[in-house]
Amino acid sequence: MGVIHKVFHKGQLRLHYSEAGSGPPVVLIHGLSGSRLWWRKNLPALSQEFRVYTVDLVGFGESRRQRILPLVESAALLADWMHSLELGEPRLVGHSMGAHIALHVVALGQAGIAALVLVAASALVRGTWWKLATRLPRAGLNGALDFLPTLAFDALRAGPRNLLWATQEILRDDPGARLAEVRVPTLLVWGEHDVIVPRELGEQLLGFIPGSRLVVIPGAGHNVMYDRPQDFNHTVIPFLRDPAGTLALPNGER
């Protein structure tokens, strides 16, 4: 699997990204404290059928040493980047904050999105940043232990200031009024043991987005695509292959 690393520039902003595989375009958007590394267990399977683009959002991963953008501005930058690549009708897969941003990309209505996969989307998370922080130790225990070095590495690259700003941005951004306007085939994927964005929020989101479907993957925590990569891949790939088709979903489907 050949991976090509590139950089998109807009003004002073830098967006690092990678390309792999061939086929219909799929864009993977990481979450808070994340990077392209979080998709490394999914990229080999996805790139067998799709041209996969993984991004490091501004302020994270290799796009570090930049102050993060508000979620709507991140969405606008992603839309500009996808337009520059002439992706046509890409499929968006976002995790946590990345799923939150993906919702805003769809709301902008500029990128012609063919399908949307929202993984543990943070769109309905509310409260204070410090209360959210108290869930982190338990979240680490509920997920794959071999993921902890990656989590620590990416948190260090982002830095505490960006992590705090991003958390506050998630908590104050409310896309609620726009959810009912989503007219893109949408699959919601949650981990059974997610304590950062509990599955109850996935069930609420299911009620807000017309025609959406929910899959809860047993044994997975917040980073479901890393905790249970085979289950995640087997769930998501058929949907990305045929977003409008009838999908045979596993146990936990709603």
mmCIF file of N, CA and C in Angstrom, residues 94-176:
data_model
loop_
_atom_site.group_PDB
_atom_site.id
_atom_site.type_symbol
_atom_site.label_atom_id
_atom_site.label_comp_id
_atom_site.label_asym_id
_atom_site.label_seq_id
_atom_site.Cartn_x
_atom_site.Cartn_y
_atom_site.Cartn_z
ATOM 1 N N GLY A 94 -15.778 10.778 10.008
ATOM 2 C CA GLY A 94 -15.210 11.606 11.063
ATOM 3 C C GLY A 94 -15.357 10.955 12.418
ATOM 4 N N HIS A 95 -14.338 11.113 13.259
ATOM 5 C CA HIS A 95 -14.372 10.559 14.610
ATOM 6 C C HIS A 95 -14.443 11.682 15.637
ATOM 7 N N SER A 96 -15.415 11.621 16.538
ATOM 8 C CA SER A 96 -15.533 12.534 17.665
ATOM 9 C C SER A 96 -15.597 13.986 17.171
ATOM 10 N N MET A 97 -14.582 14.816 17.471
ATOM 11 C CA MET A 97 -14.565 16.179 16.969
ATOM 12 C C MET A 97 -14.536 16.196 15.445
ATOM 13 N N GLY A 98 -13.874 15.226 14.839
ATOM 14 C CA GLY A 98 -13.838 15.152 13.371
ATOM 15 C C GLY A 98 -15.208 14.908 12.780
ATOM 16 N N ALA A 99 -16.047 14.122 13.490
ATOM 17 C CA ALA A 99 -17.421 13.916 13.036
ATOM 18 C C ALA A 99 -18.234 15.194 13.195
ATOM 19 N N HIS A 100 -17.976 15.913 14.262
ATOM 20 C CA HIS A 100 -18.617 17.217 14.510
ATOM 21 C C HIS A 100 -18.304 18.165 13.351
ATOM 22 N N ILE A 101 -17.032 18.192 12.955
ATOM 23 C CA ILE A 101 -16.611 19.034 11.835
ATOM 24 C C ILE A 101 -17.249 18.552 10.533
ATOM 25 N N ALA A 102 -17.333 17.238 10.346
ATOM 26 C CA ALA A 102 -17.939 16.692 9.121
ATOM 27 C C ALA A 102 -19.383 17.147 8.978
ATOM 28 N N LEU A 103 -20.101 17.234 10.084
ATOM 29 C CA LEU A 103 -21.478 17.736 10.028
ATOM 30 C C LEU A 103 -21.512 19.161 9.491
ATOM 31 N N HIS A 104 -20.550 19.970 9.906
ATOM 32 C CA HIS A 104 -20.496 21.346 9.411
ATOM 33 C C HIS A 104 -20.112 21.389 7.933
ATOM 34 N N VAL A 105 -19.260 20.462 7.484
ATOM 35 C CA VAL A 105 -18.928 20.391 6.052
ATOM 36 C C VAL A 105 -20.199 20.149 5.252
ATOM 37 N N VAL A 106 -21.022 19.202 5.700
ATOM 38 C CA VAL A 106 -22.281 18.919 5.019
ATOM 39 C C VAL A 106 -23.195 20.134 5.055
ATOM 40 N N ALA A 107 -23.248 20.809 6.196
ATOM 41 C CA ALA A 107 -24.117 21.976 6.334
ATOM 42 C C ALA A 107 -23.707 23.116 5.396
ATOM 43 N N LEU A 108 -22.408 23.212 5.095
ATOM 44 C CA LEU A 108 -21.943 24.251 4.177
ATOM 45 C C LEU A 108 -22.495 24.048 2.774
ATOM 46 N N GLY A 109 -22.771 22.775 2.436
ATOM 47 C CA GLY A 109 -23.404 22.468 1.160
ATOM 48 C C GLY A 109 -22.554 22.718 -0.054
ATOM 49 N N GLN A 110 -21.221 22.749 0.120
ATOM 50 C CA GLN A 110 -20.343 23.099 -0.994
ATOM 51 C C GLN A 110 -19.567 21.907 -1.556
ATOM 52 N N ALA A 111 -19.521 20.793 -0.812
ATOM 53 C CA ALA A 111 -18.581 19.743 -1.180
ATOM 54 C C ALA A 111 -19.231 18.534 -1.846
ATOM 55 N N GLY A 112 -20.559 18.508 -2.027
ATOM 56 C CA GLY A 112 -21.221 17.395 -2.703
ATOM 57 C C GLY A 112 -20.961 16.064 -2.048
ATOM 58 N N ILE A 113 -21.156 15.971 -0.730
ATOM 59 C CA ILE A 113 -20.818 14.768 0.016
ATOM 60 C C ILE A 113 -21.759 13.629 -0.362
ATOM 61 N N ALA A 114 -21.177 12.441 -0.663
ATOM 62 C CA ALA A 114 -21.966 11.287 -1.076
ATOM 63 C C ALA A 114 -22.446 10.470 0.112
ATOM 64 N N ALA A 115 -21.692 10.470 1.203
ATOM 65 C CA ALA A 115 -22.064 9.675 2.375
ATOM 66 C C ALA A 115 -21.330 10.220 3.585
ATOM 67 N N LEU A 116 -21.904 9.949 4.756
ATOM 68 C CA LEU A 116 -21.375 10.485 6.003
ATOM 69 C C LEU A 116 -21.345 9.369 7.037
ATOM 70 N N VAL A 117 -20.170 9.141 7.631
ATOM 71 C CA VAL A 117 -20.046 8.206 8.747
ATOM 72 C C VAL A 117 -19.592 9.000 9.958
ATOM 73 N N LEU A 118 -20.434 9.028 10.980
ATOM 74 C CA LEU A 118 -20.152 9.774 12.200
ATOM 75 C C LEU A 118 -19.803 8.776 13.297
ATOM 76 N N VAL A 119 -18.549 8.793 13.717
ATOM 77 C CA VAL A 119 -18.050 7.834 14.700
ATOM 78 C C VAL A 119 -17.920 8.547 16.042
ATOM 79 N N ALA A 120 -18.760 8.162 17.004
ATOM 80 C CA ALA A 120 -18.720 8.782 18.337
ATOM 81 C C ALA A 120 -18.714 10.300 18.230
ATOM 82 N N ALA A 121 -19.625 10.837 17.436
ATOM 83 C CA ALA A 121 -19.651 12.274 17.142
ATOM 84 C C ALA A 121 -19.867 13.105 18.411
ATOM 85 N N SER A 122 -19.097 14.178 18.554
ATOM 86 C CA SER A 122 -19.169 15.025 19.750
ATOM 87 C C SER A 122 -20.240 16.102 19.649
ATOM 88 N N ALA A 123 -21.074 16.067 18.612
ATOM 89 C CA ALA A 123 -21.989 17.175 18.318
ATOM 90 C C ALA A 123 -22.948 17.503 19.450
ATOM 91 N N LEU A 124 -23.326 16.522 20.269
ATOM 92 C CA LEU A 124 -24.311 16.752 21.330
ATOM 93 C C LEU A 124 -23.684 16.776 22.725
ATOM 94 N N VAL A 125 -22.362 16.750 22.797
ATOM 95 C CA VAL A 125 -21.696 16.780 24.104
ATOM 96 C C VAL A 125 -21.854 18.165 24.728
ATOM 97 N N ARG A 126 -22.232 18.199 25.990
ATOM 98 C CA ARG A 126 -22.385 19.457 26.723
ATOM 99 C C ARG A 126 -21.720 19.330 28.088
ATOM 100 N N GLY A 127 -21.557 20.456 28.776
ATOM 101 C CA GLY A 127 -20.958 20.445 30.103
ATOM 102 C C GLY A 127 -19.761 21.366 30.161
ATOM 103 N N THR A 128 -18.846 21.104 31.089
ATOM 104 C CA THR A 128 -17.632 21.900 31.248
ATOM 105 C C THR A 128 -16.421 21.062 30.886
ATOM 106 N N TRP A 129 -15.352 21.726 30.478
ATOM 107 C CA TRP A 129 -14.173 21.009 30.021
ATOM 108 C C TRP A 129 -13.576 20.144 31.118
ATOM 109 N N TRP A 130 -13.628 20.630 32.362
ATOM 110 C CA TRP A 130 -12.992 19.872 33.437
ATOM 111 C C TRP A 130 -13.793 18.608 33.781
ATOM 112 N N LYS A 131 -15.119 18.656 33.624
ATOM 113 C CA LYS A 131 -15.909 17.448 33.841
ATOM 114 C C LYS A 131 -15.614 16.414 32.753
ATOM 115 N N LEU A 132 -15.440 16.911 31.535
ATOM 116 C CA LEU A 132 -15.085 15.997 30.441
ATOM 117 C C LEU A 132 -13.723 15.364 30.698
ATOM 118 N N ALA A 133 -12.804 16.163 31.250
ATOM 119 C CA ALA A 133 -11.453 15.667 31.518
ATOM 120 C C ALA A 133 -11.450 14.555 32.555
ATOM 121 N N THR A 134 -12.397 14.577 33.496
ATOM 122 C CA THR A 134 -12.441 13.535 34.527
ATOM 123 C C THR A 134 -12.783 12.171 33.954
ATOM 124 N N ARG A 135 -13.330 12.127 32.731
ATOM 125 C CA ARG A 135 -13.672 10.838 32.116
ATOM 126 C C ARG A 135 -12.486 10.187 31.412
ATOM 127 N N LEU A 136 -11.419 10.952 31.203
ATOM 128 C CA LEU A 136 -10.309 10.455 30.391
ATOM 129 C C LEU A 136 -9.630 9.210 30.970
ATOM 130 N N PRO A 137 -9.331 9.163 32.300
ATOM 131 C CA PRO A 137 -8.687 7.938 32.807
ATOM 132 C C PRO A 137 -9.523 6.693 32.571
ATOM 133 N N ARG A 138 -10.831 6.786 32.797
ATOM 134 C CA ARG A 138 -11.702 5.633 32.566
ATOM 135 C C ARG A 138 -11.745 5.279 31.080
ATOM 136 N N ALA A 139 -11.726 6.309 30.227
ATOM 137 C CA ALA A 139 -11.747 6.058 28.781
ATOM 138 C C ALA A 139 -10.518 5.275 28.353
ATOM 139 N N GLY A 140 -9.352 5.599 28.950
ATOM 140 C CA GLY A 140 -8.128 4.877 28.620
ATOM 141 C C GLY A 140 -8.208 3.410 28.991
ATOM 142 N N LEU A 141 -8.860 3.114 30.114
ATOM 143 C CA LEU A 141 -9.001 1.729 30.566
ATOM 144 C C LEU A 141 -10.008 0.956 29.712
ATOM 145 N N ASN A 142 -10.991 1.656 29.143
ATOM 146 C CA ASN A 142 -12.023 0.992 28.334
ATOM 147 C C ASN A 142 -11.574 0.721 26.908
ATOM 148 N N GLY A 143 -10.481 1.323 26.490
ATOM 149 C CA GLY A 143 -10.013 1.155 25.121
ATOM 150 C C GLY A 143 -8.818 0.219 25.042
ATOM 151 N N ALA A 144 -8.261 0.107 23.842
ATOM 152 C CA ALA A 144 -7.088 -0.737 23.620
ATOM 153 C C ALA A 144 -5.869 -0.123 24.298
ATOM 154 N N LEU A 145 -5.208 -0.885 25.162
ATOM 155 C CA LEU A 145 -4.086 -0.343 25.922
ATOM 156 C C LEU A 145 -2.903 0.013 25.028
ATOM 157 N N ASP A 146 -2.749 -0.694 23.903
ATOM 158 C CA ASP A 146 -1.625 -0.378 23.020
ATOM 159 C C ASP A 146 -1.834 0.929 22.263
ATOM 160 N N PHE A 147 -3.023 1.547 22.438
ATOM 161 C CA PHE A 147 -3.273 2.837 21.809
ATOM 162 C C PHE A 147 -2.742 3.997 22.656
ATOM 163 N N LEU A 148 -2.488 3.761 23.949
ATOM 164 C CA LEU A 148 -2.107 4.842 24.853
ATOM 165 C C LEU A 148 -0.839 5.582 24.424
ATOM 166 N N PRO A 149 0.213 4.912 23.912
ATOM 167 C CA PRO A 149 1.381 5.672 23.448
ATOM 168 C C PRO A 149 1.048 6.638 22.309
ATOM 169 N N THR A 150 0.182 6.209 21.380
ATOM 170 C CA THR A 150 -0.232 7.101 20.286
ATOM 171 C C THR A 150 -1.004 8.291 20.831
ATOM 172 N N LEU A 151 -1.901 8.031 21.773
ATOM 173 C CA LEU A 151 -2.682 9.101 22.385
ATOM 174 C C LEU A 151 -1.773 10.121 23.059
ATOM 175 N N ALA A 152 -0.779 9.637 23.816
ATOM 176 C CA ALA A 152 0.141 10.541 24.508
ATOM 177 C C ALA A 152 0.995 11.326 23.515
ATOM 178 N N PHE A 153 1.469 10.650 22.455
ATOM 179 C CA PHE A 153 2.306 11.301 21.447
ATOM 180 C C PHE A 153 1.555 12.422 20.748
ATOM 181 N N ASP A 154 0.317 12.149 20.345
ATOM 182 C CA ASP A 154 -0.457 13.159 19.632
ATOM 183 C C ASP A 154 -0.900 14.298 20.548
ATOM 184 N N ALA A 155 -1.190 13.990 21.817
ATOM 185 C CA ALA A 155 -1.528 15.051 22.767
ATOM 186 C C ALA A 155 -0.333 15.979 22.970
ATOM 187 N N LEU A 156 0.853 15.408 23.021
ATOM 188 C CA LEU A 156 2.071 16.214 23.169
ATOM 189 C C LEU A 156 2.293 17.085 21.950
ATOM 190 N N ARG A 157 2.056 16.542 20.760
ATOM 191 C CA ARG A 157 2.231 17.334 19.535
ATOM 192 C C ARG A 157 1.242 18.496 19.468
ATOM 193 N N ALA A 158 -0.004 18.254 19.906
ATOM 194 C CA ALA A 158 -1.015 19.322 19.871
ATOM 195 C C ALA A 158 -0.730 20.380 20.930
ATOM 196 N N GLY A 159 -0.344 19.938 22.124
ATOM 197 C CA GLY A 159 -0.055 20.863 23.216
ATOM 198 C C GLY A 159 -1.287 21.175 24.038
ATOM 199 N N PRO A 160 -1.105 21.482 25.319
ATOM 200 C CA PRO A 160 -2.249 21.707 26.215
ATOM 201 C C PRO A 160 -3.139 22.868 25.804
ATOM 202 N N ARG A 161 -2.558 23.925 25.254
ATOM 203 C CA ARG A 161 -3.373 25.075 24.875
ATOM 204 C C ARG A 161 -4.354 24.715 23.768
ATOM 205 N N ASN A 162 -3.871 24.050 22.735
ATOM 206 C CA ASN A 162 -4.771 23.651 21.639
ATOM 207 C C ASN A 162 -5.824 22.658 22.117
ATOM 208 N N LEU A 163 -5.437 21.744 23.010
ATOM 209 C CA LEU A 163 -6.399 20.773 23.519
ATOM 210 C C LEU A 163 -7.506 21.460 24.314
ATOM 211 N N LEU A 164 -7.136 22.437 25.118
ATOM 212 C CA LEU A 164 -8.138 23.170 25.892
ATOM 213 C C LEU A 164 -9.042 23.979 24.971
ATOM 214 N N TRP A 165 -8.466 24.689 24.006
ATOM 215 C CA TRP A 165 -9.271 25.486 23.064
ATOM 216 C C TRP A 165 -10.231 24.593 22.294
ATOM 217 N N ALA A 166 -9.724 23.432 21.837
ATOM 218 C CA ALA A 166 -10.562 22.537 21.049
ATOM 219 C C ALA A 166 -11.712 21.984 21.890
ATOM 220 N N THR A 167 -11.424 21.629 23.138
ATOM 221 C CA THR A 167 -12.474 21.125 24.026
ATOM 222 C C THR A 167 -13.544 22.181 24.255
ATOM 223 N N GLN A 168 -13.119 23.409 24.504
ATOM 224 C CA GLN A 168 -14.081 24.489 24.714
ATOM 225 C C GLN A 168 -14.904 24.761 23.462
ATOM 226 N N GLU A 169 -14.273 24.641 22.309
ATOM 227 C CA GLU A 169 -14.990 24.851 21.050
ATOM 228 C C GLU A 169 -16.062 23.783 20.848
ATOM 229 N N ILE A 170 -15.724 22.534 21.165
ATOM 230 C CA ILE A 170 -16.703 21.445 21.057
ATOM 231 C C ILE A 170 -17.905 21.722 21.949
ATOM 232 N N LEU A 171 -17.643 22.143 23.183
ATOM 233 C CA LEU A 171 -18.711 22.303 24.167
ATOM 234 C C LEU A 171 -19.611 23.494 23.868
ATOM 235 N N ARG A 172 -19.063 24.517 23.190
ATOM 236 C CA ARG A 172 -19.912 25.690 22.929
ATOM 237 C C ARG A 172 -20.576 25.660 21.555
ATOM 238 N N ASP A 173 -20.131 24.744 20.680
ATOM 239 C CA ASP A 173 -20.709 24.692 19.338
ATOM 240 C C ASP A 173 -21.950 23.804 19.345
ATOM 241 N N ASP A 174 -23.045 24.319 18.836
ATOM 242 C CA ASP A 174 -24.302 23.565 18.824
ATOM 243 C C ASP A 174 -24.847 23.496 17.404
ATOM 244 N N PRO A 175 -24.641 22.359 16.729
ATOM 245 C CA PRO A 175 -25.152 22.214 15.365
ATOM 246 C C PRO A 175 -26.593 21.719 15.318
ATOM 247 N N GLY A 176 -27.250 21.700 16.482
ATOM 248 C CA GLY A 176 -28.556 21.057 16.589
ATOM 249 C C GLY A 176 -29.560 21.464 15.536
#
